[in-house]
Amino acid sequence: MLYAIISQDVENSLALRKQTRPAHLDRLQTLNEQGRLILAGPHPAVDNDDPGEAGFTGSLVVAEFDDLAAARQWANEDPYLAAGVYAHVTVKPFLKALP
């Protein structure tokens, strides 16, 4: 089943994000190579493709996991969470309707 992992950043997390990004992306790349990643990306803090120093407010990952417990475990092991980038992470089932 698909699960949405919705993460909310702490304020002023841009420096931590930049520092931790390679490890975060490595985990996403593994999901992608396994054919389980549907989409992933950050939420810019401003209405712009390049938010610059405004940074980001969080992230969204939609991926396939065996069950909710597995999705939560994966989310809880995210380097951004360990580094203190994320203040809160929500994991919930997701049904893709379109396209």
PDB file of N, CA, C and O in Angstrom, residues 12-76:
ATOM      1  N   ASN A  12      13.872  27.886  10.896  1.00  0.00           N
ATOM      2  CA  ASN A  12      15.285  28.149  10.607  1.00  0.00           C
ATOM      3  C   ASN A  12      16.110  26.865  10.470  1.00  0.00           C
ATOM      4  O   ASN A  12      17.218  26.769  11.003  1.00  0.00           O
ATOM      5  N   SER A  13      15.566  25.906   9.739  1.00  0.00           N
ATOM      6  CA  SER A  13      16.229  24.603   9.593  1.00  0.00           C
ATOM      7  C   SER A  13      17.088  24.487   8.337  1.00  0.00           C
ATOM      8  O   SER A  13      17.657  23.428   8.089  1.00  0.00           O
ATOM      9  N   LEU A  14      17.212  25.547   7.564  1.00  0.00           N
ATOM     10  CA  LEU A  14      17.884  25.450   6.269  1.00  0.00           C
ATOM     11  C   LEU A  14      19.331  24.945   6.385  1.00  0.00           C
ATOM     12  O   LEU A  14      19.733  24.065   5.620  1.00  0.00           O
ATOM     13  N   ALA A  15      20.089  25.447   7.323  1.00  0.00           N
ATOM     14  CA  ALA A  15      21.485  24.997   7.466  1.00  0.00           C
ATOM     15  C   ALA A  15      21.551  23.509   7.797  1.00  0.00           C
ATOM     16  O   ALA A  15      22.364  22.770   7.222  1.00  0.00           O
ATOM     17  N   LEU A  16      20.686  23.045   8.687  1.00  0.00           N
ATOM     18  CA  LEU A  16      20.640  21.618   9.018  1.00  0.00           C
ATOM     19  C   LEU A  16      20.213  20.785   7.820  1.00  0.00           C
ATOM     20  O   LEU A  16      20.732  19.699   7.583  1.00  0.00           O
ATOM     21  N   ARG A  17      19.234  21.292   7.061  1.00  0.00           N
ATOM     22  CA  ARG A  17      18.781  20.595   5.851  1.00  0.00           C
ATOM     23  C   ARG A  17      19.928  20.406   4.889  1.00  0.00           C
ATOM     24  O   ARG A  17      20.128  19.326   4.345  1.00  0.00           O
ATOM     25  N   LYS A  18      20.641  21.468   4.618  1.00  0.00           N
ATOM     26  CA  LYS A  18      21.750  21.401   3.657  1.00  0.00           C
ATOM     27  C   LYS A  18      22.804  20.398   4.111  1.00  0.00           C
ATOM     28  O   LYS A  18      23.326  19.633   3.308  1.00  0.00           O
ATOM     29  N   GLN A  19      23.105  20.411   5.391  1.00  0.00           N
ATOM     30  CA  GLN A  19      24.123  19.522   5.939  1.00  0.00           C
ATOM     31  C   GLN A  19      23.709  18.053   5.861  1.00  0.00           C
ATOM     32  O   GLN A  19      24.517  17.172   5.605  1.00  0.00           O
ATOM     33  N   THR A  20      22.423  17.785   6.058  1.00  0.00           N
ATOM     34  CA  THR A  20      21.924  16.415   6.171  1.00  0.00           C
ATOM     35  C   THR A  20      21.351  15.891   4.858  1.00  0.00           C
ATOM     36  O   THR A  20      21.084  14.696   4.719  1.00  0.00           O
ATOM     37  N   ARG A  21      21.201  16.740   3.871  1.00  0.00           N
ATOM     38  CA  ARG A  21      20.537  16.377   2.618  1.00  0.00           C
ATOM     39  C   ARG A  21      21.117  15.145   1.926  1.00  0.00           C
ATOM     40  O   ARG A  21      20.361  14.281   1.469  1.00  0.00           O
ATOM     41  N   PRO A  22      22.438  14.985   1.807  1.00  0.00           N
ATOM     42  CA  PRO A  22      22.951  13.801   1.113  1.00  0.00           C
ATOM     43  C   PRO A  22      22.467  12.485   1.727  1.00  0.00           C
ATOM     44  O   PRO A  22      22.067  11.570   1.000  1.00  0.00           O
ATOM     45  N   ALA A  23      22.470  12.379   3.039  1.00  0.00           N
ATOM     46  CA  ALA A  23      22.006  11.144   3.694  1.00  0.00           C
ATOM     47  C   ALA A  23      20.508  10.954   3.489  1.00  0.00           C
ATOM     48  O   ALA A  23      20.039   9.830   3.269  1.00  0.00           O
ATOM     49  N   HIS A  24      19.760  12.041   3.532  1.00  0.00           N
ATOM     50  CA  HIS A  24      18.311  11.982   3.297  1.00  0.00           C
ATOM     51  C   HIS A  24      18.029  11.488   1.871  1.00  0.00           C
ATOM     52  O   HIS A  24      17.194  10.605   1.663  1.00  0.00           O
ATOM     53  N   LEU A  25      18.737  12.047   0.906  1.00  0.00           N
ATOM     54  CA  LEU A  25      18.528  11.666  -0.501  1.00  0.00           C
ATOM     55  C   LEU A  25      18.961  10.229  -0.779  1.00  0.00           C
ATOM     56  O   LEU A  25      18.348   9.546  -1.607  1.00  0.00           O
ATOM     57  N   ASP A  26      19.992   9.748  -0.106  1.00  0.00           N
ATOM     58  CA  ASP A  26      20.431   8.356  -0.280  1.00  0.00           C
ATOM     59  C   ASP A  26      19.299   7.388   0.054  1.00  0.00           C
ATOM     60  O   ASP A  26      19.088   6.402  -0.658  1.00  0.00           O
ATOM     61  N   ARG A  27      18.578   7.654   1.128  1.00  0.00           N
ATOM     62  CA  ARG A  27      17.471   6.770   1.518  1.00  0.00           C
ATOM     63  C   ARG A  27      16.348   6.815   0.486  1.00  0.00           C
ATOM     64  O   ARG A  27      15.743   5.798   0.155  1.00  0.00           O
ATOM     65  N   LEU A  28      16.075   8.009  -0.023  1.00  0.00           N
ATOM     66  CA  LEU A  28      15.038   8.137  -1.050  1.00  0.00           C
ATOM     67  C   LEU A  28      15.466   7.431  -2.335  1.00  0.00           C
ATOM     68  O   LEU A  28      14.644   6.799  -3.002  1.00  0.00           O
ATOM     69  N   GLN A  29      16.738   7.531  -2.674  1.00  0.00           N
ATOM     70  CA  GLN A  29      17.241   6.864  -3.875  1.00  0.00           C
ATOM     71  C   GLN A  29      17.075   5.353  -3.756  1.00  0.00           C
ATOM     72  O   GLN A  29      16.728   4.685  -4.732  1.00  0.00           O
ATOM     73  N   THR A  30      17.300   4.816  -2.576  1.00  0.00           N
ATOM     74  CA  THR A  30      17.105   3.377  -2.362  1.00  0.00           C
ATOM     75  C   THR A  30      15.655   2.991  -2.619  1.00  0.00           C
ATOM     76  O   THR A  30      15.386   2.001  -3.308  1.00  0.00           O
ATOM     77  N   LEU A  31      14.719   3.769  -2.076  1.00  0.00           N
ATOM     78  CA  LEU A  31      13.295   3.500  -2.350  1.00  0.00           C
ATOM     79  C   LEU A  31      13.013   3.570  -3.844  1.00  0.00           C
ATOM     80  O   LEU A  31      12.259   2.749  -4.383  1.00  0.00           O
ATOM     81  N   ASN A  32      13.594   4.556  -4.513  1.00  0.00           N
ATOM     82  CA  ASN A  32      13.383   4.714  -5.942  1.00  0.00           C
ATOM     83  C   ASN A  32      13.924   3.516  -6.721  1.00  0.00           C
ATOM     84  O   ASN A  32      13.251   2.998  -7.624  1.00  0.00           O
ATOM     85  N   GLU A  33      15.107   3.068  -6.374  1.00  0.00           N
ATOM     86  CA  GLU A  33      15.706   1.912  -7.049  1.00  0.00           C
ATOM     87  C   GLU A  33      14.885   0.645  -6.833  1.00  0.00           C
ATOM     88  O   GLU A  33      14.872  -0.241  -7.686  1.00  0.00           O
ATOM     89  N   GLN A  34      14.190   0.569  -5.711  1.00  0.00           N
ATOM     90  CA  GLN A  34      13.336  -0.578  -5.411  1.00  0.00           C
ATOM     91  C   GLN A  34      11.964  -0.448  -6.083  1.00  0.00           C
ATOM     92  O   GLN A  34      11.132  -1.345  -5.974  1.00  0.00           O
ATOM     93  N   GLY A  35      11.717   0.669  -6.779  1.00  0.00           N
ATOM     94  CA  GLY A  35      10.439   0.892  -7.448  1.00  0.00           C
ATOM     95  C   GLY A  35       9.306   1.226  -6.491  1.00  0.00           C
ATOM     96  O   GLY A  35       8.138   1.095  -6.849  1.00  0.00           O
ATOM     97  N   ARG A  36       9.636   1.706  -5.298  1.00  0.00           N
ATOM     98  CA  ARG A  36       8.627   1.969  -4.279  1.00  0.00           C
ATOM     99  C   ARG A  36       8.324   3.449  -4.081  1.00  0.00           C
ATOM    100  O   ARG A  36       7.362   3.805  -3.417  1.00  0.00           O
ATOM    101  N   LEU A  37       9.133   4.329  -4.645  1.00  0.00           N
ATOM    102  CA  LEU A  37       8.959   5.764  -4.463  1.00  0.00           C
ATOM    103  C   LEU A  37       8.035   6.322  -5.540  1.00  0.00           C
ATOM    104  O   LEU A  37       8.292   6.163  -6.732  1.00  0.00           O
ATOM    105  N   ILE A  38       6.966   6.976  -5.120  1.00  0.00           N
ATOM    106  CA  ILE A  38       6.022   7.607  -6.051  1.00  0.00           C
ATOM    107  C   ILE A  38       6.436   9.056  -6.288  1.00  0.00           C
ATOM    108  O   ILE A  38       6.501   9.519  -7.414  1.00  0.00           O
ATOM    109  N   LEU A  39       6.681   9.784  -5.209  1.00  0.00           N
ATOM    110  CA  LEU A  39       7.152  11.162  -5.310  1.00  0.00           C
ATOM    111  C   LEU A  39       7.758  11.588  -3.981  1.00  0.00           C
ATOM    112  O   LEU A  39       7.457  11.012  -2.938  1.00  0.00           O
ATOM    113  N   ALA A  40       8.606  12.590  -4.052  1.00  0.00           N
ATOM    114  CA  ALA A  40       9.216  13.132  -2.850  1.00  0.00           C
ATOM    115  C   ALA A  40       9.700  14.540  -3.135  1.00  0.00           C
ATOM    116  O   ALA A  40      10.154  14.835  -4.243  1.00  0.00           O
ATOM    117  N   GLY A  41       9.588  15.398  -2.144  1.00  0.00           N
ATOM    118  CA  GLY A  41      10.106  16.749  -2.296  1.00  0.00           C
ATOM    119  C   GLY A  41       9.770  17.627  -1.116  1.00  0.00           C
ATOM    120  O   GLY A  41       8.944  17.272  -0.277  1.00  0.00           O
ATOM    121  N   PRO A  42      10.436  18.787  -1.069  1.00  0.00           N
ATOM    122  CA  PRO A  42      10.221  19.725   0.028  1.00  0.00           C
ATOM    123  C   PRO A  42       9.093  20.716  -0.282  1.00  0.00           C
ATOM    124  O   PRO A  42       8.697  20.892  -1.433  1.00  0.00           O
ATOM    125  N   HIS A  43       8.633  21.377   0.776  1.00  0.00           N
ATOM    126  CA  HIS A  43       7.655  22.460   0.670  1.00  0.00           C
ATOM    127  C   HIS A  43       8.415  23.777   0.838  1.00  0.00           C
ATOM    128  O   HIS A  43       8.867  24.085   1.947  1.00  0.00           O
ATOM    129  N   PRO A  44       8.578  24.548  -0.242  1.00  0.00           N
ATOM    130  CA  PRO A  44       9.271  25.832  -0.111  1.00  0.00           C
ATOM    131  C   PRO A  44       8.518  26.763   0.851  1.00  0.00           C
ATOM    132  O   PRO A  44       7.284  26.759   0.900  1.00  0.00           O
ATOM    133  N   ALA A  45       9.266  27.556   1.592  1.00  0.00           N
ATOM    134  CA  ALA A  45       8.660  28.487   2.549  1.00  0.00           C
ATOM    135  C   ALA A  45       8.011  29.675   1.850  1.00  0.00           C
ATOM    136  O   ALA A  45       7.186  30.369   2.452  1.00  0.00           O
ATOM    137  N   VAL A  46       8.382  29.916   0.603  1.00  0.00           N
ATOM    138  CA  VAL A  46       7.796  30.992  -0.194  1.00  0.00           C
ATOM    139  C   VAL A  46       7.351  30.412  -1.532  1.00  0.00           C
ATOM    140  O   VAL A  46       7.786  29.336  -1.931  1.00  0.00           O
ATOM    141  N   ASP A  47       6.507  31.138  -2.226  1.00  0.00           N
ATOM    142  CA  ASP A  47       5.942  30.683  -3.500  1.00  0.00           C
ATOM    143  C   ASP A  47       6.957  30.879  -4.626  1.00  0.00           C
ATOM    144  O   ASP A  47       6.843  31.801  -5.440  1.00  0.00           O
ATOM    145  N   ASN A  48       7.976  29.997  -4.624  1.00  0.00           N
ATOM    146  CA  ASN A  48       9.050  30.125  -5.597  1.00  0.00           C
ATOM    147  C   ASN A  48       9.767  28.788  -5.712  1.00  0.00           C
ATOM    148  O   ASN A  48       9.948  28.106  -4.703  1.00  0.00           O
ATOM    149  N   ASP A  49      10.173  28.411  -6.929  1.00  0.00           N
ATOM    150  CA  ASP A  49      10.928  27.171  -7.114  1.00  0.00           C
ATOM    151  C   ASP A  49      12.254  27.184  -6.356  1.00  0.00           C
ATOM    152  O   ASP A  49      12.774  26.138  -5.982  1.00  0.00           O
ATOM    153  N   ASP A  50      12.825  28.367  -6.172  1.00  0.00           N
ATOM    154  CA  ASP A  50      14.068  28.511  -5.425  1.00  0.00           C
ATOM    155  C   ASP A  50      13.812  29.466  -4.260  1.00  0.00           C
ATOM    156  O   ASP A  50      13.883  30.676  -4.420  1.00  0.00           O
ATOM    157  N   PRO A  51      13.508  28.918  -3.085  1.00  0.00           N
ATOM    158  CA  PRO A  51      13.154  29.785  -1.966  1.00  0.00           C
ATOM    159  C   PRO A  51      14.332  30.509  -1.334  1.00  0.00           C
ATOM    160  O   PRO A  51      14.143  31.337  -0.443  1.00  0.00           O
ATOM    161  N   GLY A  52      15.549  30.197  -1.781  1.00  0.00           N
ATOM    162  CA  GLY A  52      16.724  30.866  -1.241  1.00  0.00           C
ATOM    163  C   GLY A  52      16.819  30.713   0.266  1.00  0.00           C
ATOM    164  O   GLY A  52      16.550  29.641   0.815  1.00  0.00           O
ATOM    165  N   GLU A  53      17.153  31.788   0.934  1.00  0.00           N
ATOM    166  CA  GLU A  53      17.345  31.746   2.385  1.00  0.00           C
ATOM    167  C   GLU A  53      16.037  31.569   3.146  1.00  0.00           C
ATOM    168  O   GLU A  53      16.065  31.293   4.352  1.00  0.00           O
ATOM    169  N   ALA A  54      14.880  31.706   2.471  1.00  0.00           N
ATOM    170  CA  ALA A  54      13.600  31.451   3.148  1.00  0.00           C
ATOM    171  C   ALA A  54      13.489  29.983   3.530  1.00  0.00           C
ATOM    172  O   ALA A  54      12.832  29.623   4.498  1.00  0.00           O
ATOM    173  N   GLY A  55      14.152  29.130   2.748  1.00  0.00           N
ATOM    174  CA  GLY A  55      14.201  27.704   3.068  1.00  0.00           C
ATOM    175  C   GLY A  55      12.913  26.959   2.816  1.00  0.00           C
ATOM    176  O   GLY A  55      12.162  27.277   1.888  1.00  0.00           O
ATOM    177  N   PHE A  56      12.645  25.997   3.663  1.00  0.00           N
ATOM    178  CA  PHE A  56      11.536  25.074   3.468  1.00  0.00           C
ATOM    179  C   PHE A  56      10.762  24.912   4.778  1.00  0.00           C
ATOM    180  O   PHE A  56      11.292  25.151   5.859  1.00  0.00           O
ATOM    181  N   THR A  57       9.513  24.491   4.642  1.00  0.00           N
ATOM    182  CA  THR A  57       8.670  24.300   5.827  1.00  0.00           C
ATOM    183  C   THR A  57       8.445  22.826   6.141  1.00  0.00           C
ATOM    184  O   THR A  57       7.867  22.507   7.173  1.00  0.00           O
ATOM    185  N   GLY A  58       8.870  21.951   5.254  1.00  0.00           N
ATOM    186  CA  GLY A  58       8.675  20.527   5.476  1.00  0.00           C
ATOM    187  C   GLY A  58       8.871  19.750   4.195  1.00  0.00           C
ATOM    188  O   GLY A  58       9.387  20.278   3.204  1.00  0.00           O
ATOM    189  N   SER A  59       8.430  18.496   4.218  1.00  0.00           N
ATOM    190  CA  SER A  59       8.619  17.604   3.067  1.00  0.00           C
ATOM    191  C   SER A  59       7.433  16.664   2.928  1.00  0.00           C
ATOM    192  O   SER A  59       6.705  16.419   3.893  1.00  0.00           O
ATOM    193  N   LEU A  60       7.305  16.113   1.724  1.00  0.00           N
ATOM    194  CA  LEU A  60       6.296  15.097   1.445  1.00  0.00           C
ATOM    195  C   LEU A  60       6.962  13.945   0.724  1.00  0.00           C
ATOM    196  O   LEU A  60       7.700  14.148  -0.243  1.00  0.00           O
ATOM    197  N   VAL A  61       6.712  12.735   1.201  1.00  0.00           N
ATOM    198  CA  VAL A  61       7.158  11.514   0.533  1.00  0.00           C
ATOM    199  C   VAL A  61       5.929  10.632   0.383  1.00  0.00           C
ATOM    200  O   VAL A  61       5.187  10.435   1.345  1.00  0.00           O
ATOM    201  N   VAL A  62       5.705  10.124  -0.811  1.00  0.00           N
ATOM    202  CA  VAL A  62       4.672   9.114  -1.028  1.00  0.00           C
ATOM    203  C   VAL A  62       5.392   7.883  -1.568  1.00  0.00           C
ATOM    204  O   VAL A  62       6.058   7.949  -2.598  1.00  0.00           O
ATOM    205  N   ALA A  63       5.272   6.780  -0.831  1.00  0.00           N
ATOM    206  CA  ALA A  63       5.998   5.569  -1.195  1.00  0.00           C
ATOM    207  C   ALA A  63       5.220   4.336  -0.756  1.00  0.00           C
ATOM    208  O   ALA A  63       4.302   4.417   0.058  1.00  0.00           O
ATOM    209  N   GLU A  64       5.625   3.209  -1.311  1.00  0.00           N
ATOM    210  CA  GLU A  64       4.985   1.926  -0.993  1.00  0.00           C
ATOM    211  C   GLU A  64       5.735   1.234   0.138  1.00  0.00           C
ATOM    212  O   GLU A  64       6.964   1.129   0.120  1.00  0.00           O
ATOM    213  N   PHE A  65       4.959   0.768   1.117  1.00  0.00           N
ATOM    214  CA  PHE A  65       5.499  -0.003   2.234  1.00  0.00           C
ATOM    215  C   PHE A  65       4.566  -1.178   2.490  1.00  0.00           C
ATOM    216  O   PHE A  65       3.411  -1.162   2.069  1.00  0.00           O
ATOM    217  N   ASP A  66       5.048  -2.180   3.199  1.00  0.00           N
ATOM    218  CA  ASP A  66       4.234  -3.357   3.499  1.00  0.00           C
ATOM    219  C   ASP A  66       3.022  -3.018   4.358  1.00  0.00           C
ATOM    220  O   ASP A  66       1.956  -3.615   4.193  1.00  0.00           O
ATOM    221  N   ASP A  67       3.213  -2.090   5.284  1.00  0.00           N
ATOM    222  CA  ASP A  67       2.112  -1.712   6.174  1.00  0.00           C
ATOM    223  C   ASP A  67       2.463  -0.393   6.850  1.00  0.00           C
ATOM    224  O   ASP A  67       3.558   0.147   6.671  1.00  0.00           O
ATOM    225  N   LEU A  68       1.514   0.107   7.636  1.00  0.00           N
ATOM    226  CA  LEU A  68       1.690   1.393   8.306  1.00  0.00           C
ATOM    227  C   LEU A  68       2.887   1.361   9.260  1.00  0.00           C
ATOM    228  O   LEU A  68       3.653   2.324   9.342  1.00  0.00           O
ATOM    229  N   ALA A  69       3.067   0.260   9.958  1.00  0.00           N
ATOM    230  CA  ALA A  69       4.197   0.156  10.890  1.00  0.00           C
ATOM    231  C   ALA A  69       5.525   0.278  10.153  1.00  0.00           C
ATOM    232  O   ALA A  69       6.447   0.951  10.630  1.00  0.00           O
ATOM    233  N   ALA A  70       5.648  -0.344   9.002  1.00  0.00           N
ATOM    234  CA  ALA A  70       6.887  -0.257   8.217  1.00  0.00           C
ATOM    235  C   ALA A  70       7.117   1.162   7.708  1.00  0.00           C
ATOM    236  O   ALA A  70       8.253   1.650   7.704  1.00  0.00           O
ATOM    237  N   ALA A  71       6.055   1.835   7.288  1.00  0.00           N
ATOM    238  CA  ALA A  71       6.178   3.218   6.824  1.00  0.00           C
ATOM    239  C   ALA A  71       6.608   4.125   7.970  1.00  0.00           C
ATOM    240  O   ALA A  71       7.479   4.989   7.802  1.00  0.00           O
ATOM    241  N   ARG A  72       6.017   3.937   9.141  1.00  0.00           N
ATOM    242  CA  ARG A  72       6.403   4.744  10.307  1.00  0.00           C
ATOM    243  C   ARG A  72       7.848   4.485  10.697  1.00  0.00           C
ATOM    244  O   ARG A  72       8.584   5.415  11.035  1.00  0.00           O
ATOM    245  N   GLN A  73       8.264   3.233  10.655  1.00  0.00           N
ATOM    246  CA  GLN A  73       9.645   2.914  11.009  1.00  0.00           C
ATOM    247  C   GLN A  73      10.607   3.604  10.047  1.00  0.00           C
ATOM    248  O   GLN A  73      11.609   4.194  10.461  1.00  0.00           O
ATOM    249  N   TRP A  74      10.307   3.526   8.749  1.00  0.00           N
ATOM    250  CA  TRP A  74      11.161   4.172   7.754  1.00  0.00           C
ATOM    251  C   TRP A  74      11.223   5.680   8.028  1.00  0.00           C
ATOM    252  O   TRP A  74      12.309   6.274   8.012  1.00  0.00           O
ATOM    253  N   ALA A  75      10.075   6.293   8.278  1.00  0.00           N
ATOM    254  CA  ALA A  75      10.026   7.733   8.533  1.00  0.00           C
ATOM    255  C   ALA A  75      10.813   8.102   9.793  1.00  0.00           C
ATOM    256  O   ALA A  75      11.510   9.121   9.819  1.00  0.00           O
ATOM    257  N   ASN A  76      10.714   7.287  10.805  1.00  0.00           N
ATOM    258  CA  ASN A  76      11.400   7.568  12.071  1.00  0.00           C
ATOM    259  C   ASN A  76      12.912   7.439  11.968  1.00  0.00           C
ATOM    260  O   ASN A  76      13.633   7.928  12.839  1.00  0.00           O
TER     261      ASN A  76
END
